[in-house]
Short mmCIF file of C-alpha atoms in Angstrom, two decimals:
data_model
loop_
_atom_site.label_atom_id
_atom_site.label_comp_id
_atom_site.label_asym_id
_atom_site.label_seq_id
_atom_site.Cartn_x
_atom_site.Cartn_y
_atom_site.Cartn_z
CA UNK A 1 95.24 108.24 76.03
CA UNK A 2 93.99 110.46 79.08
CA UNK A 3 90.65 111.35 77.61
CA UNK A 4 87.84 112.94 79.93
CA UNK A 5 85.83 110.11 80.92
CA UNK A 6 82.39 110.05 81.45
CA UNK A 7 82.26 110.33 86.04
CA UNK A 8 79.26 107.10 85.81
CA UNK A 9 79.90 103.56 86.80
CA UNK A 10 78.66 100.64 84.40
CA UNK A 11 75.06 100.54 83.86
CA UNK A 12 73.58 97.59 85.94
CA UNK A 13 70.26 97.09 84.23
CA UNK A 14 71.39 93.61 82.60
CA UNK A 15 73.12 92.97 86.24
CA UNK A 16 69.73 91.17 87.18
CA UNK A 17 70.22 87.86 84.73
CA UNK A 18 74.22 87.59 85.29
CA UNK A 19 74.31 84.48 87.27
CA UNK A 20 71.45 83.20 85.71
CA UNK A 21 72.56 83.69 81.90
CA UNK A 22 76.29 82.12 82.93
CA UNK A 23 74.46 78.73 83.52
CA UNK A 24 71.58 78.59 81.66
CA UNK A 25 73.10 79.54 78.84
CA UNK A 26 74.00 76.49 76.06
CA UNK A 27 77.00 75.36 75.60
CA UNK A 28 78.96 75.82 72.03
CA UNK A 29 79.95 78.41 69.50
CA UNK A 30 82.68 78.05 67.25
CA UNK A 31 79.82 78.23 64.56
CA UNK A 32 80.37 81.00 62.12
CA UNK A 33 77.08 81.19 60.37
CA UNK A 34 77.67 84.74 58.39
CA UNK A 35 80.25 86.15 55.98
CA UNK A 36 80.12 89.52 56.42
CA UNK A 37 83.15 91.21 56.52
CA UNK A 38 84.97 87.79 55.57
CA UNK A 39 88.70 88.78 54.22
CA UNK A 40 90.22 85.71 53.72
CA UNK A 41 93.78 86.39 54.00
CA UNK A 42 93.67 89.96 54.04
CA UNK A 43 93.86 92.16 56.87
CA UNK A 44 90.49 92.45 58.90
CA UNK A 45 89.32 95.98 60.29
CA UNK A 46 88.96 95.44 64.41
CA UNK A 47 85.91 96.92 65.07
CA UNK A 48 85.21 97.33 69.03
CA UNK A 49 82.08 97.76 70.72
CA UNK A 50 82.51 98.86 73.62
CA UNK A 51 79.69 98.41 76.32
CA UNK A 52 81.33 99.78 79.83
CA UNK A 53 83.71 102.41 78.72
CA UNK A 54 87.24 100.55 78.66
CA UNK A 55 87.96 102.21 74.97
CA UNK A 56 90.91 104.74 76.63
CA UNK A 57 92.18 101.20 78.57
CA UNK A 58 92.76 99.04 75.20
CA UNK A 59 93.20 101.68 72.75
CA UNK A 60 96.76 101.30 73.14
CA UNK A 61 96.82 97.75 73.46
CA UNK A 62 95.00 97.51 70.24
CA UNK A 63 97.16 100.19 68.28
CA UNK A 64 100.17 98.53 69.02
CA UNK A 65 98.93 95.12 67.76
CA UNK A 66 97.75 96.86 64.48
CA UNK A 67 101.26 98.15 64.29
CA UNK A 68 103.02 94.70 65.36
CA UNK A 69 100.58 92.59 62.84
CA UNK A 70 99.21 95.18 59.82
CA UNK A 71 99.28 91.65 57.86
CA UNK A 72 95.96 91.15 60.27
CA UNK A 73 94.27 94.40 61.35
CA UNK A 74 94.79 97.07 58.75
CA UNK A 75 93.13 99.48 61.25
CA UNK A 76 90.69 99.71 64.11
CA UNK A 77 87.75 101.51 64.43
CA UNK A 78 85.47 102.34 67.87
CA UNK A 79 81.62 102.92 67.03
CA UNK A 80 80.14 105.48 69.93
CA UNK A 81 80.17 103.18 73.03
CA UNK A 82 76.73 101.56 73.95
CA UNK A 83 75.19 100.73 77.40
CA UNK A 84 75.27 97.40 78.41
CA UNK A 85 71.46 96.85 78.03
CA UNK A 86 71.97 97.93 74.11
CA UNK A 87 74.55 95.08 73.61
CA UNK A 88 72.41 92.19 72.80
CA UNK A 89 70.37 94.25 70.21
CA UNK A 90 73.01 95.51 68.80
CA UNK A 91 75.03 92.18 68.24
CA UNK A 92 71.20 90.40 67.19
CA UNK A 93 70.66 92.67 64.57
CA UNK A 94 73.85 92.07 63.18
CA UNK A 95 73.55 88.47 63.18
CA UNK A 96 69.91 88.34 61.96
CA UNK A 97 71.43 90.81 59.05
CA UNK A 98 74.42 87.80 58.04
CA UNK A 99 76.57 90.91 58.94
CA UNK A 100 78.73 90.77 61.72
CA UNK A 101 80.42 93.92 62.09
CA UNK A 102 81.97 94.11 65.37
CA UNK A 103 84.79 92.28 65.93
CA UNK A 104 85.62 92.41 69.74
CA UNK A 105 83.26 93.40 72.86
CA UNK A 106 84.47 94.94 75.74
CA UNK A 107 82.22 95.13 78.73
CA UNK A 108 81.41 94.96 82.89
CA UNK A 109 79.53 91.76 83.49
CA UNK A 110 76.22 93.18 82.96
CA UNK A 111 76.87 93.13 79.37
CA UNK A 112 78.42 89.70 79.30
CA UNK A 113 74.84 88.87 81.40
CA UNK A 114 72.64 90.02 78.64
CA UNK A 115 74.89 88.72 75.67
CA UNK A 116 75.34 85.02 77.30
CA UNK A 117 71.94 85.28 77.80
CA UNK A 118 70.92 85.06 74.39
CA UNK A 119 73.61 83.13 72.85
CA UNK A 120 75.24 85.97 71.22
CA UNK A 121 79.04 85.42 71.59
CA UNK A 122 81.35 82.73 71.23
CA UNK A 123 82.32 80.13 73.81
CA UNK A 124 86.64 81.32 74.29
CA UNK A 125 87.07 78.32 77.05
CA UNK A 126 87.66 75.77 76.60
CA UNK A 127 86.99 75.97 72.56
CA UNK A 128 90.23 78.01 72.19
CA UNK A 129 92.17 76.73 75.25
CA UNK A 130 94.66 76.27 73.02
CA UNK A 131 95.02 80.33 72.53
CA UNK A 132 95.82 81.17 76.28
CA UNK A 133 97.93 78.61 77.80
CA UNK A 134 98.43 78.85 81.38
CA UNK A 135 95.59 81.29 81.99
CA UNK A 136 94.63 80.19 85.14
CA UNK A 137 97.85 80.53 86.26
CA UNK A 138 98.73 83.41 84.91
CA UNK A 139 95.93 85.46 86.02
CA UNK A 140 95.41 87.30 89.64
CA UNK A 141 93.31 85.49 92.39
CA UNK A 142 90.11 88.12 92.07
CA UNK A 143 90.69 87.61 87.90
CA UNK A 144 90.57 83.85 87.51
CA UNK A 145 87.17 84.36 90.30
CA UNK A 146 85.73 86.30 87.92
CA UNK A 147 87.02 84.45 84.38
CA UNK A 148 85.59 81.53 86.41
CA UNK A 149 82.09 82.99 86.82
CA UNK A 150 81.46 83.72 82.83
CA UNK A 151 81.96 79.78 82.45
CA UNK A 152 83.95 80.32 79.31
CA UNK A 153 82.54 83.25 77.12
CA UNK A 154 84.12 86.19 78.33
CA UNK A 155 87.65 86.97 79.57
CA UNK A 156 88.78 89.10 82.21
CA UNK A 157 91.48 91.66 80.53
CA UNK A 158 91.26 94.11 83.76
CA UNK A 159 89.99 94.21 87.20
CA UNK A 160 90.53 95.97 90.38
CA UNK A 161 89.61 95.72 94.48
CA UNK A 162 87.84 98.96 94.09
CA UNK A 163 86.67 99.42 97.68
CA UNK A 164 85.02 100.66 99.78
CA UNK A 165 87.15 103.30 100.37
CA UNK A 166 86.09 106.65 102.08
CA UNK A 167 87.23 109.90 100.58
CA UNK A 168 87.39 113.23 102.58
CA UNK A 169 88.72 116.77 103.23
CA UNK A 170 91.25 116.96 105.58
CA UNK A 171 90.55 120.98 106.45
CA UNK A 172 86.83 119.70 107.66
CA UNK A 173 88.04 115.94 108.92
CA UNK A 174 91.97 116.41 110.77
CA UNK A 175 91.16 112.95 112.36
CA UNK A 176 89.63 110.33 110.12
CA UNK A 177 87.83 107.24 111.28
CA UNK A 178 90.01 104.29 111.61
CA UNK A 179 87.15 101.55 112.53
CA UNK A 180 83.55 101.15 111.77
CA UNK A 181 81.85 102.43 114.51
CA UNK A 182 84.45 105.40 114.89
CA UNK A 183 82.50 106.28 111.08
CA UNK A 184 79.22 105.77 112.68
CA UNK A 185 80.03 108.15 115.47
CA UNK A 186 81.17 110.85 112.73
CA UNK A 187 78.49 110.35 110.89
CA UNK A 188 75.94 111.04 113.41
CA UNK A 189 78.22 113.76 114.78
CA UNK A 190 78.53 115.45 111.93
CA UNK A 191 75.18 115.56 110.09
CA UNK A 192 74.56 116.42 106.10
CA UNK A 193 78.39 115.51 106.03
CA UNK A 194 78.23 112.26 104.76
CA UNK A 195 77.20 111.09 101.35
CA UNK A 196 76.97 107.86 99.10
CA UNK A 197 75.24 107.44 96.09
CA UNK A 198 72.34 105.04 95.47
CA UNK A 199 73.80 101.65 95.21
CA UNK A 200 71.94 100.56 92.34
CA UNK A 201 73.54 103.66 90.15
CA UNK A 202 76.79 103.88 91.64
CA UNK A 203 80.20 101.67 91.81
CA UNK A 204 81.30 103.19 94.74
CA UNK A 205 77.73 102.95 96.28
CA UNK A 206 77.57 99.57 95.98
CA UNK A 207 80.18 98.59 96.63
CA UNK A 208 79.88 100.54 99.58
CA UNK A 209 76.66 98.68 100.58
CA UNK A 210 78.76 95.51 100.24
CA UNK A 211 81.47 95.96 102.11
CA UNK A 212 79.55 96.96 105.22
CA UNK A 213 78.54 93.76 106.32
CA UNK A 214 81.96 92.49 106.70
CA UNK A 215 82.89 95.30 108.58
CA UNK A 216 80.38 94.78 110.75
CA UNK A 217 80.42 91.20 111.03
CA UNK A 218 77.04 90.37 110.11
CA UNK A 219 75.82 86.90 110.08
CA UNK A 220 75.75 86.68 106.54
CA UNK A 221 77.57 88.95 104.20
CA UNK A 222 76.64 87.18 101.38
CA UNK A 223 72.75 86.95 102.70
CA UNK A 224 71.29 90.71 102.45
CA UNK A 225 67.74 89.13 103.29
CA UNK A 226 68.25 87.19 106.35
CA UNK A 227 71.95 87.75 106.82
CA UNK A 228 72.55 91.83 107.02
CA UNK A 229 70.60 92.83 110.18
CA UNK A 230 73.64 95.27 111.30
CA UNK A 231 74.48 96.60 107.86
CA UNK A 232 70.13 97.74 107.54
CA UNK A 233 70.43 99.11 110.88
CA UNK A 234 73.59 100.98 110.40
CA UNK A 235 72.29 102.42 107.16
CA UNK A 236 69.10 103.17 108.34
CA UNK A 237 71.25 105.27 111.08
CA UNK A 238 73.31 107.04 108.88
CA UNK A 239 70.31 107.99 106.52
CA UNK A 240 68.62 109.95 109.15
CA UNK A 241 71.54 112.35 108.58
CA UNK A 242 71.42 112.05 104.65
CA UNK A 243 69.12 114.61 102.93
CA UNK A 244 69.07 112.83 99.76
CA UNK A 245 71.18 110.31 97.53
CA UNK A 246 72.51 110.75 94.33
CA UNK A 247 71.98 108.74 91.53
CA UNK A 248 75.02 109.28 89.96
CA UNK A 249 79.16 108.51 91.69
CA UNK A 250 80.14 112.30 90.10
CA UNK A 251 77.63 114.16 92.47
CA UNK A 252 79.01 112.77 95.19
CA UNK A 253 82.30 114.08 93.94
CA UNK A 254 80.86 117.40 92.98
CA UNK A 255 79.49 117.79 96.28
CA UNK A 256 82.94 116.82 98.32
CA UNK A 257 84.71 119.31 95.67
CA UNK A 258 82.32 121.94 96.12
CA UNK A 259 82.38 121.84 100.50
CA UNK A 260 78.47 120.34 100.84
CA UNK A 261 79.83 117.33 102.53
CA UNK A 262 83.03 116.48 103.63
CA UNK A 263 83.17 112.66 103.46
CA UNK A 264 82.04 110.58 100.72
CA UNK A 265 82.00 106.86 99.97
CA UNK A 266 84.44 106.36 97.25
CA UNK A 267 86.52 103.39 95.22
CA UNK A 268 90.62 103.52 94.71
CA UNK A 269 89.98 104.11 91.10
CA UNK A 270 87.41 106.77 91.95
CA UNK A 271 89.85 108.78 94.22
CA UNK A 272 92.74 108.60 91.70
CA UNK A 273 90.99 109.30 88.44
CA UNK A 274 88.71 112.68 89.13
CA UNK A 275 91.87 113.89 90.97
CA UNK A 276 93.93 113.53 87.58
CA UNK A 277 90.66 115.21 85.94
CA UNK A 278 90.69 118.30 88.63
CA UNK A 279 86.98 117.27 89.09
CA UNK A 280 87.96 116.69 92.95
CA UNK A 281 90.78 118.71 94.73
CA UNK A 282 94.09 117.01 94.61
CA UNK A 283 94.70 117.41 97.71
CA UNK A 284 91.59 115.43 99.39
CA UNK A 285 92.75 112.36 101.11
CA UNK A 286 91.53 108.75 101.55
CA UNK A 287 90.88 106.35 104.13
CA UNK A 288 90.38 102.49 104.76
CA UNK A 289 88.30 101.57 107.68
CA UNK A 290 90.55 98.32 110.05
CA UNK A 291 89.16 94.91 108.84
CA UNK A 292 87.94 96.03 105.61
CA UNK A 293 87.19 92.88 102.99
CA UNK A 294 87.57 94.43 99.12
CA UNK A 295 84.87 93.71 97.10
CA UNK A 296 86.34 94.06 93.20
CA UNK A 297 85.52 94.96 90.03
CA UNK A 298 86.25 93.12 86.35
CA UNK A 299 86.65 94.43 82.54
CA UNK A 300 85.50 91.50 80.10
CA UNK A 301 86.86 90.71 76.37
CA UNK A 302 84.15 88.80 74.40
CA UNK A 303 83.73 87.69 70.75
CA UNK A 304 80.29 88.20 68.78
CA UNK A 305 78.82 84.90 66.88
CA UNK A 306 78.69 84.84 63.19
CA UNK A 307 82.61 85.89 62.63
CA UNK A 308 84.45 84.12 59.46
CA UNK A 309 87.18 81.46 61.09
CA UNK A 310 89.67 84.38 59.34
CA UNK A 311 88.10 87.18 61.84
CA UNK A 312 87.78 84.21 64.55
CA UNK A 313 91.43 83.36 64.84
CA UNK A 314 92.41 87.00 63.97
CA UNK A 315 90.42 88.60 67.36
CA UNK A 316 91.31 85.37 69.54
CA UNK A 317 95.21 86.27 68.81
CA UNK A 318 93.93 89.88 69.93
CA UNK A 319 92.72 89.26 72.72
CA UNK A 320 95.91 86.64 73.71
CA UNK A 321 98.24 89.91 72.86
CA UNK A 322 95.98 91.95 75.37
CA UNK A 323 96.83 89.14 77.99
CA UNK A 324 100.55 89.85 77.59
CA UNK A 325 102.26 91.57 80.47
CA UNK A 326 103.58 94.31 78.21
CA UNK A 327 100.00 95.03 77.26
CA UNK A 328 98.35 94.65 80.60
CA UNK A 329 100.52 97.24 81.64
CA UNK A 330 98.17 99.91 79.97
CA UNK A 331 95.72 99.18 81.94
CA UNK A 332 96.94 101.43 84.24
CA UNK A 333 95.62 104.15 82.44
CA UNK A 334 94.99 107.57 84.25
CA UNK A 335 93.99 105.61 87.51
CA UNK A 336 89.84 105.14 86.38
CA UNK A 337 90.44 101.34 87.18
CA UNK A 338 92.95 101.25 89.63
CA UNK A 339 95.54 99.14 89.35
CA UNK A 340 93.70 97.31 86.39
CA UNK A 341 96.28 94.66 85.37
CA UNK A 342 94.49 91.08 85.53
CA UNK A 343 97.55 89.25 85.73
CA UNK A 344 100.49 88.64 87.53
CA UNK A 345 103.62 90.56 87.16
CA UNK A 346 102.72 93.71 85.89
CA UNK A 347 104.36 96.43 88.02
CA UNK A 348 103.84 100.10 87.17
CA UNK A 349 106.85 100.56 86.24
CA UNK A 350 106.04 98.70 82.73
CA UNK A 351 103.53 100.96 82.48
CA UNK A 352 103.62 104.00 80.05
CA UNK A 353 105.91 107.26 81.37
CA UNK A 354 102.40 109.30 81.25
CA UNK A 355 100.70 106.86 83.04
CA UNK A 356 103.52 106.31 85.59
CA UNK A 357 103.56 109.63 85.82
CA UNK A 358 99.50 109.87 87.18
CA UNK A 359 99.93 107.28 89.28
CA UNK A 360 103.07 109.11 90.83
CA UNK A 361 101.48 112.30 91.11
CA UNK A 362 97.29 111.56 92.16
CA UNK A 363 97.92 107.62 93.23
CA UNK A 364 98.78 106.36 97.03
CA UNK A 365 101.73 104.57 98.18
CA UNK A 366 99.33 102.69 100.13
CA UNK A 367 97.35 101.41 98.13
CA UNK A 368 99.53 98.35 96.89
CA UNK A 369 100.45 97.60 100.46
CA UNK A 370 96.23 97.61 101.08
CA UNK A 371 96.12 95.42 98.05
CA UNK A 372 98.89 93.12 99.11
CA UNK A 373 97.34 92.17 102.23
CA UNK A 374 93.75 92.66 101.98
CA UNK A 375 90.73 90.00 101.66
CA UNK A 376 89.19 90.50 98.70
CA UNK A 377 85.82 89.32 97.66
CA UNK A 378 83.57 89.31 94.33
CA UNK A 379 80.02 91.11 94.62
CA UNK A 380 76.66 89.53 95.50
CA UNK A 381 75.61 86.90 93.05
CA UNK A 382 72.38 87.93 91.14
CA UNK A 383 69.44 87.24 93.25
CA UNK A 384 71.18 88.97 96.19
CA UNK A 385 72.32 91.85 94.58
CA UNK A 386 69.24 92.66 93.38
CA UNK A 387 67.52 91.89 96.86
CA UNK A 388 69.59 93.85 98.46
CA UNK A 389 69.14 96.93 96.31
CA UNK A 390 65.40 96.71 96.17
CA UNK A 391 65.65 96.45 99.99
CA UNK A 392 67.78 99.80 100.71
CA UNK A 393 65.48 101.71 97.49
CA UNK A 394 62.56 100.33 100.36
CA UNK A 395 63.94 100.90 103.38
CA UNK A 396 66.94 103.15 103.53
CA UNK A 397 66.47 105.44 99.95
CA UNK A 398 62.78 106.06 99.84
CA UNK A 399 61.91 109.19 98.96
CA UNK A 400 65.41 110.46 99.00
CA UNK A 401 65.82 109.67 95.31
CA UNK A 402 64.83 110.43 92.14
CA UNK A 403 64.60 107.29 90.13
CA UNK A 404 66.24 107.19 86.83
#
């Protein structure tokens, strides 16, 4: 289950037509217009595309379906995973071809953005209502948010606060920050020492870039235009001591591991996971700044147009078994999406014995007290994200970056 995972955040290049594709996009589904791979009563193969690198988080979820229902899935097979921006091809061609493949899509919401977008996948709510009673109920707060934002054609299965979170060495930091403008005083104390990566390539970075504004109680924090004039000038303070930016989260970790800087912007699932991977010393430590408003992350479950009713009712059952407690429960993983259960009940102790055991050895007490008690928000919508990202590559990144 603990593969090596690839140190990059989900691609955000279909991130731009999120919002837009959740409500422009036409209502229906339900229509299954091809036959390929049709198997009547017989066991289907479960074939999962997966577009933002959950495969290690519902392997096990899946296996043990297979193994609870072989009169279903005889087996299930993952195809190399895809970036987000691939998805839509990918699933067109398919359906162009009257030969739907893939079975289930797992994805961040840029790749429920660009498959929405062009009518690609089935409508799951309120079609197939009737499949996952009590879901709104069932689910976490920041899970239902974000269930609520796909309007019905992609399910949450995991999701986390992520951050921002600040991750350092104690030998070079014996007194962390504790407040905002105690980290701007280290910062410009301690110059070259700090490091984020561009927002627009990096989980932690942006979420990093989003947080700020509620720690500094700008006017606005959903508003990066008019609404962020502390957060620009804070940034724009801190980059005078920045050489360059990344423009990927595992050189920032490469360069806290290696001694170039000794603080880094950073995510809970970020700290735990490279830790576990001895990409980062174990020992490095973590802080949250006083006030701090969590802005989270999601995993989505979809279902590609043009399945057979037989492969229809087959992956909607799958994807109610992921929603089980017993199942969410492996979402725990090796830490990468930290907790990652999306709904209520699901303690780490339910989770597997390797699994409890990374969370016991790289994970922090803390955290679920922080997550108990802390505000937690979902990202910018659309528009703003991408304002605010073309606005710090203008202002704060320029020339500090190599654009990829």
């Amino acid at each position: 289950m603990f593969q090596r995972k690839q140190l990059t955040r989900y691609s955000i290049h279909g991130l731009a037509i999120f919002f837009i594709a959740l409500f422009s996009v036409a209502c229906g589904g339900g229509t299954s217009s091809g036959n390929g791979g049709s198997t009547g009563n017989h066991p289907i193969v479960l074939q999962v595309v997966d577009a933002g690198g959950y495969s290690d988080q519902v392997k096990p979820m899946l296996d043990a379906y297979q193994k609870a229902h072989p009169d279903k899935v005889s087996k299930v097979v993952y195809p190399p995973r895809i970036q987000a921006p691939q998805l839509p091809g990918k699933l067109k061609a398919e359906e162009d071809a009257n030969n739907i493949q893939d079975t289930l899509i797992i994805s961040g919401y840029d790749g429920v953005a660009s498959s929405t977008d062009q009518g690609l996948v089935e409508q799951l709510t309120p079609a197939h209502s009737d499949k996952f009673p009590n879901l709104d109920d069932n689910y976490l707060p920041s899970a239902k948010a974000y269930t609520d934002l796909a309007k019905g054609y992609a399910l949450v299965f995991a999701t986390t606060p992520s951050g921002p979170v600040f991750e350092y060495d104690p030998a070079k930091v014996p007194n962390p920050p504790t407040t905002i403008e105690e980290l701007r005083t280290w910062i410009k104390a301690h110059p070259h020492q700090f490091l984020y990566a561009r927002p627009s390539n990096s989980g932690p970075g942006r979420t990093f870039l989003m947080g700020l504004p509620y720690l500094l109680g700008d006017k606005d924090p959903k508003d990066p235009t008019n609404g962020w004039d502390k957060t620009w000038a804070f940034l724009k303070d801190a980059g005078s001591t920045i050489e360059s930016y990344p423009t990927r989260t595992g050189d920032t970790m490469s360069a806290l591991a290696s001694g170039q800087v000794s603080m880094i912007a950073s995510t809970m699932g970020w700290d735990i996971n490279p830790r576990f991977l001895h990409q980062v010393p174990a020992g490095d430590k973590t802080f949250v700044l006083k006030d701090t408003t969590f802005v989270a992350d999601a995993a989505f479950m979809m279902m590609p147009k043009g399945l057979d009713k037989a492969r229809q009712d087959i992956v909607l059952d799958v994807m109610e078994w992921m929603l089980k407690p017993e199942q969410q429960a492996f979402n725990y993983d090796s830490g990468y999406f930290y907790p990652g259960p999306a709904v209520k009940n699901v303690p780490v102790s339910l989770a597997p014995a390797n699994s409890q055991q990374v969370i016991k050895d790289f994970g922090r007490p803390e955290y679920d007290t922080i997550i108990a008690n802390a505000k937690i928000e979902l990202p910018l919508d659309t528009n703003n994200l991408v304002a605010a990202f073309t606005k710090w590559d203008k202002d704060i990144g320029s020339g500090k970056y190599k654009a990829s």
